[in-house]
Tab-separated table of C-alpha atoms in Angstrom:
chain	number	residue	atom	x	y	z
A	1	MET	CA	-10.206	8.066	15.547
A	2	LEU	CA	-8.384	11.361	15.825
A	3	VAL	CA	-8.476	13.370	12.588
A	4	LEU	CA	-5.915	16.141	12.095
A	5	THR	CA	-5.132	18.531	9.281
A	6	ARG	CA	-1.430	18.998	8.586
A	7	LYS	CA	0.490	20.898	5.931
A	8	ARG	CA	3.789	19.968	4.304
A	9	ASN	CA	6.620	19.795	6.887
A	10	GLU	CA	4.169	19.736	9.803
A	11	ALA	CA	4.157	16.765	12.148
A	12	ILE	CA	2.223	14.999	14.851
A	13	GLN	CA	3.760	13.425	17.942
A	14	ILE	CA	2.612	10.050	19.263
A	15	GLY	CA	3.812	9.520	22.806
A	16	GLU	CA	7.425	10.468	23.493
A	17	ASP	CA	9.047	8.375	20.780
A	18	ILE	CA	7.050	8.541	17.551
A	19	GLU	CA	6.774	11.450	15.137
A	20	VAL	CA	4.788	11.394	11.894
A	21	LYS	CA	5.688	14.180	9.473
A	22	VAL	CA	4.078	15.210	6.171
A	23	LEU	CA	6.961	15.297	3.677
A	24	GLY	CA	5.080	16.049	0.514
A	25	ILE	CA	1.715	16.159	-1.220
A	26	GLU	CA	1.329	15.200	-4.884
A	27	GLY	CA	-2.222	14.990	-6.181
A	28	ASP	CA	-4.127	12.531	-4.033
A	29	GLN	CA	-0.985	11.030	-2.498
A	30	VAL	CA	0.637	12.157	0.732
A	31	LYS	CA	4.248	11.231	1.507
A	32	ILE	CA	4.851	10.806	5.224
A	33	GLY	CA	7.935	10.138	7.294
A	34	ILE	CA	7.844	8.225	10.561
A	35	SER	CA	10.522	8.558	13.236
A	36	ALA	CA	10.306	5.814	15.826
A	37	PRO	CA	12.629	3.637	17.903
A	38	SER	CA	13.998	0.589	16.087
A	39	SER	CA	12.024	-1.596	18.508
A	40	VAL	CA	8.763	-0.362	16.917
A	41	ASP	CA	7.698	-2.289	13.819
A	42	ILE	CA	6.188	-0.093	11.100
A	43	TYR	CA	4.271	-1.613	8.184
A	44	ARG	CA	1.811	-0.490	5.562
A	45	LYS	CA	-1.557	-1.747	6.806
A	46	GLU	CA	-2.094	-4.219	3.955
A	47	ILE	CA	1.314	-5.789	4.667
A	48	TYR	CA	0.561	-5.950	8.392
A	49	LEU	CA	-2.753	-7.709	7.697
A	50	ASP	CA	-0.972	-10.205	5.417
A	51	ILE	CA	1.564	-10.939	8.168
A	52	MET	CA	-1.218	-11.483	10.714
A	53	HIS	CA	-3.057	-13.783	8.295
A	54	GLU	CA	0.089	-15.836	7.624
A	55	ASN	CA	0.830	-16.074	11.359
A	56	ASN	CA	-2.704	-17.303	12.018
A	57	GLN	CA	-2.394	-19.863	9.220
A	58	ALA	CA	0.930	-21.084	10.627
A	59	ALA	CA	-0.583	-21.413	14.102
A	60	ASN	CA	-3.301	-23.695	12.717
A	61	ILE	CA	-0.936	-26.466	11.561
A	62	PRO	CA	-2.608	-29.844	12.147
A	63	ASN	CA	-1.193	-31.913	15.028
A	64	LYS	CA	-0.275	-34.771	12.668
A	65	LEU	CA	1.975	-32.438	10.692
A	66	VAL	CA	3.599	-31.064	13.862
A	67	ASN	CA	4.311	-34.600	15.077
A	68	LEU	CA	5.742	-35.533	11.686
A	69	LEU	CA	8.042	-32.507	11.769
A	70	LYS	CA	9.207	-33.404	15.280
A	71	LYS	CA	10.332	-36.836	14.061
A	72	THR	CA	12.709	-35.372	11.477
């Protein structure tokens, strides 16, 4: 893991296309802005983990249910 210290309005660059900028600091919260191409999905980590969990659950549909759905 790379750890950087940034101040308000300072940024980091990830590759050629992604910039992460510190927009504000209020107490223990940091507001960041992310500039990236529209082809890059950006999620809060807890949302991303929920999506991965739901995708894994959907991929584990029993064969009987898949066959039943095919008949309709």
